Amino acid sequence: GMAFMLVNTIMLVHKTVNVNKYGRAVFKIDCKKYKKSLRHKKEIDMSVAPFAEEDNIYLPLYHVAKSIGAKKKDSTEEEFCKVVIDYFDKKICINEDNSIVINTKHKSNFQKIENDIIIIVEDEIMMPVEYIKDLFGLQVAYDDITKKVILK
């Protein structure tokens, strides 16, 4: 059992190192494609492009969610919102007015993000990187030269 555990630990460490080095998703300002990491060749199409505005970088919420493995689904009747994103112990509810309520399982409190920080582009919710970071517990690196936004 010991050898097996060791292999598992090494794999996990390896994965963490790769995430820190190459990212979990790489978006680019004004580009309608993203990649799973800096090493990935394959690009995934989006209907919108991330953009910079007033010192903020806006990323498309649903594409970010998808890129890091969060599950997006239409909400059920009792959830009172239009879309739900499940991510680990968080349930992120997007309301009809595009305000966002974050419920953390096993906690009674919830967080609300008002819709004034959101910009809608072609039905996509564009959200400042700072909020996305907090929402999904990510680290974000931005390369000013290549205009790449790397989620870690």
PDB file of C-alpha atoms in Angstrom:
ATOM      1  CA  GLY A   1       0.000   0.000   0.000  1.00  0.00           C
ATOM      2  CA  MET A   2       2.858   2.382   0.744  1.00  0.00           C
ATOM      3  CA  ALA A   3       4.252   2.445  -2.798  1.00  0.00           C
ATOM      4  CA  PHE A   4       0.804   3.099  -4.235  1.00  0.00           C
ATOM      5  CA  MET A   5       0.229   6.009  -1.856  1.00  0.00           C
ATOM      6  CA  LEU A   6       3.575   7.462  -2.806  1.00  0.00           C
ATOM      7  CA  VAL A   7       2.737   7.325  -6.506  1.00  0.00           C
ATOM      8  CA  ASN A   8      -0.576   9.056  -5.820  1.00  0.00           C
ATOM      9  CA  THR A   9       1.139  11.804  -3.870  1.00  0.00           C
ATOM     10  CA  ILE A  10       3.712  12.316  -6.607  1.00  0.00           C
ATOM     11  CA  MET A  11       0.962  12.534  -9.218  1.00  0.00           C
ATOM     12  CA  LEU A  12      -0.888  15.121  -7.163  1.00  0.00           C
ATOM     13  CA  VAL A  13       2.243  17.198  -6.615  1.00  0.00           C
ATOM     14  CA  HIS A  14       3.067  16.921 -10.313  1.00  0.00           C
ATOM     15  CA  LYS A  15      -0.411  18.138 -11.214  1.00  0.00           C
ATOM     16  CA  THR A  16      -0.150  21.076  -8.802  1.00  0.00           C
ATOM     17  CA  VAL A  17       3.248  22.060 -10.164  1.00  0.00           C
ATOM     18  CA  ASN A  18       1.886  21.953 -13.721  1.00  0.00           C
ATOM     19  CA  VAL A  19      -1.119  24.053 -12.790  1.00  0.00           C
ATOM     20  CA  ASN A  20       1.136  26.683 -11.235  1.00  0.00           C
ATOM     21  CA  LYS A  21       3.480  26.672 -14.187  1.00  0.00           C
ATOM     22  CA  TYR A  22       1.091  26.336 -17.129  1.00  0.00           C
ATOM     23  CA  GLY A  23      -2.264  27.360 -15.661  1.00  0.00           C
ATOM     24  CA  ARG A  24      -5.672  25.707 -15.727  1.00  0.00           C
ATOM     25  CA  ALA A  25      -6.983  27.984 -18.416  1.00  0.00           C
ATOM     26  CA  VAL A  26      -5.465  30.684 -20.559  1.00  0.00           C
ATOM     27  CA  PHE A  27      -7.580  33.500 -21.937  1.00  0.00           C
ATOM     28  CA  LYS A  28      -6.363  36.335 -24.085  1.00  0.00           C
ATOM     29  CA  ILE A  29      -7.618  39.912 -24.314  1.00  0.00           C
ATOM     30  CA  ASP A  30      -9.693  40.492 -27.477  1.00  0.00           C
ATOM     31  CA  CYS A  31      -9.380  36.852 -28.534  1.00  0.00           C
ATOM     32  CA  LYS A  32     -12.399  34.559 -28.930  1.00  0.00           C
ATOM     33  CA  LYS A  33     -10.463  31.414 -28.103  1.00  0.00           C
ATOM     34  CA  TYR A  34      -9.011  30.010 -24.920  1.00  0.00           C
ATOM     35  CA  LYS A  35      -6.677  27.158 -24.110  1.00  0.00           C
ATOM     36  CA  LYS A  36      -6.638  24.637 -21.270  1.00  0.00           C
ATOM     37  CA  SER A  37      -3.087  25.628 -20.326  1.00  0.00           C
ATOM     38  CA  LEU A  38      -0.021  27.363 -21.716  1.00  0.00           C
ATOM     39  CA  ARG A  39       1.148  24.006 -23.085  1.00  0.00           C
ATOM     40  CA  HIS A  40      -2.060  23.028 -24.823  1.00  0.00           C
ATOM     41  CA  LYS A  41      -2.173  23.553 -28.566  1.00  0.00           C
ATOM     42  CA  LYS A  42      -5.928  23.088 -28.914  1.00  0.00           C
ATOM     43  CA  GLU A  43      -7.985  26.262 -28.735  1.00  0.00           C
ATOM     44  CA  ILE A  44     -11.603  26.349 -27.646  1.00  0.00           C
ATOM     45  CA  ASP A  45     -13.974  28.789 -29.344  1.00  0.00           C
ATOM     46  CA  MET A  46     -16.059  31.332 -27.472  1.00  0.00           C
ATOM     47  CA  SER A  47     -18.786  33.645 -28.703  1.00  0.00           C
ATOM     48  CA  VAL A  48     -17.154  36.572 -26.923  1.00  0.00           C
ATOM     49  CA  ALA A  49     -13.650  37.812 -26.217  1.00  0.00           C
ATOM     50  CA  PRO A  50     -12.213  38.922 -22.877  1.00  0.00           C
ATOM     51  CA  PHE A  51     -11.560  42.650 -22.804  1.00  0.00           C
ATOM     52  CA  ALA A  52      -9.878  45.289 -20.707  1.00  0.00           C
ATOM     53  CA  GLU A  53     -11.761  48.343 -19.548  1.00  0.00           C
ATOM     54  CA  GLU A  54     -10.923  50.948 -16.894  1.00  0.00           C
ATOM     55  CA  ASP A  55      -8.133  48.915 -15.259  1.00  0.00           C
ATOM     56  CA  ASN A  56     -10.347  45.847 -15.180  1.00  0.00           C
ATOM     57  CA  ILE A  57     -10.023  42.707 -17.232  1.00  0.00           C
ATOM     58  CA  TYR A  58     -13.358  41.095 -18.005  1.00  0.00           C
ATOM     59  CA  LEU A  59     -13.688  37.370 -18.639  1.00  0.00           C
ATOM     60  CA  PRO A  60     -16.774  35.406 -19.748  1.00  0.00           C
ATOM     61  CA  LEU A  61     -18.104  33.717 -16.616  1.00  0.00           C
ATOM     62  CA  TYR A  62     -19.512  30.574 -18.237  1.00  0.00           C
ATOM     63  CA  HIS A  63     -16.378  29.858 -20.233  1.00  0.00           C
ATOM     64  CA  VAL A  64     -14.218  30.314 -17.150  1.00  0.00           C
ATOM     65  CA  ALA A  65     -16.489  27.948 -15.228  1.00  0.00           C
ATOM     66  CA  LYS A  66     -16.268  25.359 -18.001  1.00  0.00           C
ATOM     67  CA  SER A  67     -12.504  25.699 -18.324  1.00  0.00           C
ATOM     68  CA  ILE A  68     -11.893  24.865 -14.652  1.00  0.00           C
ATOM     69  CA  GLY A  69     -14.394  22.022 -14.515  1.00  0.00           C
ATOM     70  CA  ALA A  70     -17.344  23.747 -12.828  1.00  0.00           C
ATOM     71  CA  LYS A  71     -20.754  22.461 -13.868  1.00  0.00           C
ATOM     72  CA  LYS A  72     -23.239  24.890 -15.376  1.00  0.00           C
ATOM     73  CA  LYS A  73     -26.883  23.922 -15.467  1.00  0.00           C
ATOM     74  CA  ASP A  74     -30.297  25.459 -15.841  1.00  0.00           C
ATOM     75  CA  SER A  75     -31.808  26.022 -12.441  1.00  0.00           C
ATOM     76  CA  THR A  76     -34.712  24.105 -10.961  1.00  0.00           C
ATOM     77  CA  GLU A  77     -37.944  25.763  -9.875  1.00  0.00           C
ATOM     78  CA  GLU A  78     -36.972  26.125  -6.217  1.00  0.00           C
ATOM     79  CA  GLU A  79     -33.668  27.830  -6.957  1.00  0.00           C
ATOM     80  CA  PHE A  80     -35.310  31.085  -8.140  1.00  0.00           C
ATOM     81  CA  CYS A  81     -32.580  31.893 -10.612  1.00  0.00           C
ATOM     82  CA  LYS A  82     -31.828  31.280 -14.259  1.00  0.00           C
ATOM     83  CA  VAL A  83     -28.500  29.467 -14.138  1.00  0.00           C
ATOM     84  CA  VAL A  84     -26.617  27.531 -11.487  1.00  0.00           C
ATOM     85  CA  ILE A  85     -22.897  26.818 -11.493  1.00  0.00           C
ATOM     86  CA  ASP A  86     -21.700  24.071  -9.160  1.00  0.00           C
ATOM     87  CA  TYR A  87     -18.079  24.236  -8.113  1.00  0.00           C
ATOM     88  CA  PHE A  88     -16.810  22.070  -5.259  1.00  0.00           C
ATOM     89  CA  ASP A  89     -18.782  23.265  -2.230  1.00  0.00           C
ATOM     90  CA  LYS A  90     -20.174  26.361  -3.911  1.00  0.00           C
ATOM     91  CA  LYS A  91     -23.473  26.847  -5.627  1.00  0.00           C
ATOM     92  CA  ILE A  92     -23.380  29.997  -7.719  1.00  0.00           C
ATOM     93  CA  CYS A  93     -26.828  31.219  -8.747  1.00  0.00           C
ATOM     94  CA  ILE A  94     -27.214  33.731 -11.522  1.00  0.00           C
ATOM     95  CA  ASN A  95     -30.481  35.634 -11.206  1.00  0.00           C
ATOM     96  CA  GLU A  96     -32.674  37.018 -13.956  1.00  0.00           C
ATOM     97  CA  ASP A  97     -31.219  40.488 -13.354  1.00  0.00           C
ATOM     98  CA  ASN A  98     -27.680  39.020 -13.591  1.00  0.00           C
ATOM     99  CA  SER A  99     -26.912  39.585  -9.945  1.00  0.00           C
ATOM    100  CA  ILE A 100     -25.169  36.572  -8.458  1.00  0.00           C
ATOM    101  CA  VAL A 101     -25.736  34.759  -5.192  1.00  0.00           C
ATOM    102  CA  ILE A 102     -23.063  32.400  -3.895  1.00  0.00           C
ATOM    103  CA  ASN A 103     -24.111  29.734  -1.440  1.00  0.00           C
ATOM    104  CA  THR A 104     -21.410  27.670   0.209  1.00  0.00           C
ATOM    105  CA  LYS A 105     -22.614  24.242   1.298  1.00  0.00           C
ATOM    106  CA  HIS A 106     -22.396  23.651   5.054  1.00  0.00           C
ATOM    107  CA  LYS A 107     -22.516  27.405   5.674  1.00  0.00           C
ATOM    108  CA  SER A 108     -25.660  29.350   6.353  1.00  0.00           C
ATOM    109  CA  ASN A 109     -24.350  32.638   5.006  1.00  0.00           C
ATOM    110  CA  PHE A 110     -24.331  33.650   1.365  1.00  0.00           C
ATOM    111  CA  GLN A 111     -22.576  36.294  -0.657  1.00  0.00           C
ATOM    112  CA  LYS A 112     -24.211  38.511  -3.223  1.00  0.00           C
ATOM    113  CA  ILE A 113     -22.520  40.158  -6.158  1.00  0.00           C
ATOM    114  CA  GLU A 114     -24.570  43.033  -7.541  1.00  0.00           C
ATOM    115  CA  ASN A 115     -25.107  43.214 -11.274  1.00  0.00           C
ATOM    116  CA  ASP A 116     -23.413  46.615 -11.599  1.00  0.00           C
ATOM    117  CA  ILE A 117     -20.014  44.934 -11.830  1.00  0.00           C
ATOM    118  CA  ILE A 118     -21.199  42.779 -14.724  1.00  0.00           C
ATOM    119  CA  ILE A 119     -21.221  43.677 -18.399  1.00  0.00           C
ATOM    120  CA  ILE A 120     -23.384  41.624 -20.754  1.00  0.00           C
ATOM    121  CA  VAL A 121     -21.931  40.932 -24.182  1.00  0.00           C
ATOM    122  CA  GLU A 122     -23.985  38.774 -26.545  1.00  0.00           C
ATOM    123  CA  ASP A 123     -25.799  37.062 -23.666  1.00  0.00           C
ATOM    124  CA  GLU A 124     -22.506  36.291 -21.942  1.00  0.00           C
ATOM    125  CA  ILE A 125     -21.870  37.499 -18.421  1.00  0.00           C
ATOM    126  CA  MET A 126     -18.553  39.317 -18.482  1.00  0.00           C
ATOM    127  CA  MET A 127     -17.061  39.626 -15.032  1.00  0.00           C
ATOM    128  CA  PRO A 128     -13.952  41.396 -13.713  1.00  0.00           C
ATOM    129  CA  VAL A 129     -11.048  39.044 -13.051  1.00  0.00           C
ATOM    130  CA  GLU A 130     -10.915  40.104  -9.390  1.00  0.00           C
ATOM    131  CA  TYR A 131     -14.407  38.731  -8.814  1.00  0.00           C
ATOM    132  CA  ILE A 132     -13.783  35.575 -10.828  1.00  0.00           C
ATOM    133  CA  LYS A 133     -10.685  34.988  -8.718  1.00  0.00           C
ATOM    134  CA  ASP A 134     -12.685  35.130  -5.501  1.00  0.00           C
ATOM    135  CA  LEU A 135     -15.647  33.254  -6.903  1.00  0.00           C
ATOM    136  CA  PHE A 136     -13.638  30.181  -7.847  1.00  0.00           C
ATOM    137  CA  GLY A 137     -10.682  30.575  -5.483  1.00  0.00           C
ATOM    138  CA  LEU A 138      -8.204  31.010  -8.329  1.00  0.00           C
ATOM    139  CA  GLN A 139      -4.908  32.756  -8.724  1.00  0.00           C
ATOM    140  CA  VAL A 140      -4.582  34.946 -11.774  1.00  0.00           C
ATOM    141  CA  ALA A 141      -1.468  35.955 -13.653  1.00  0.00           C
ATOM    142  CA  TYR A 142      -1.607  38.558 -16.384  1.00  0.00           C
ATOM    143  CA  ASP A 143       1.053  38.947 -19.011  1.00  0.00           C
ATOM    144  CA  ASP A 144       1.002  42.515 -20.249  1.00  0.00           C
ATOM    145  CA  ILE A 145       3.030  41.751 -23.360  1.00  0.00           C
ATOM    146  CA  THR A 146       1.111  38.747 -24.676  1.00  0.00           C
ATOM    147  CA  LYS A 147      -2.184  39.969 -23.136  1.00  0.00           C
ATOM    148  CA  LYS A 148      -2.723  36.525 -21.682  1.00  0.00           C
ATOM    149  CA  VAL A 149      -4.785  35.954 -18.557  1.00  0.00           C
ATOM    150  CA  ILE A 150      -3.667  32.749 -16.868  1.00  0.00           C
ATOM    151  CA  LEU A 151      -5.958  31.146 -14.322  1.00  0.00           C
ATOM    152  CA  LYS A 152      -4.189  28.930 -11.787  1.00  0.00           C
TER     153      LYS A 152
END
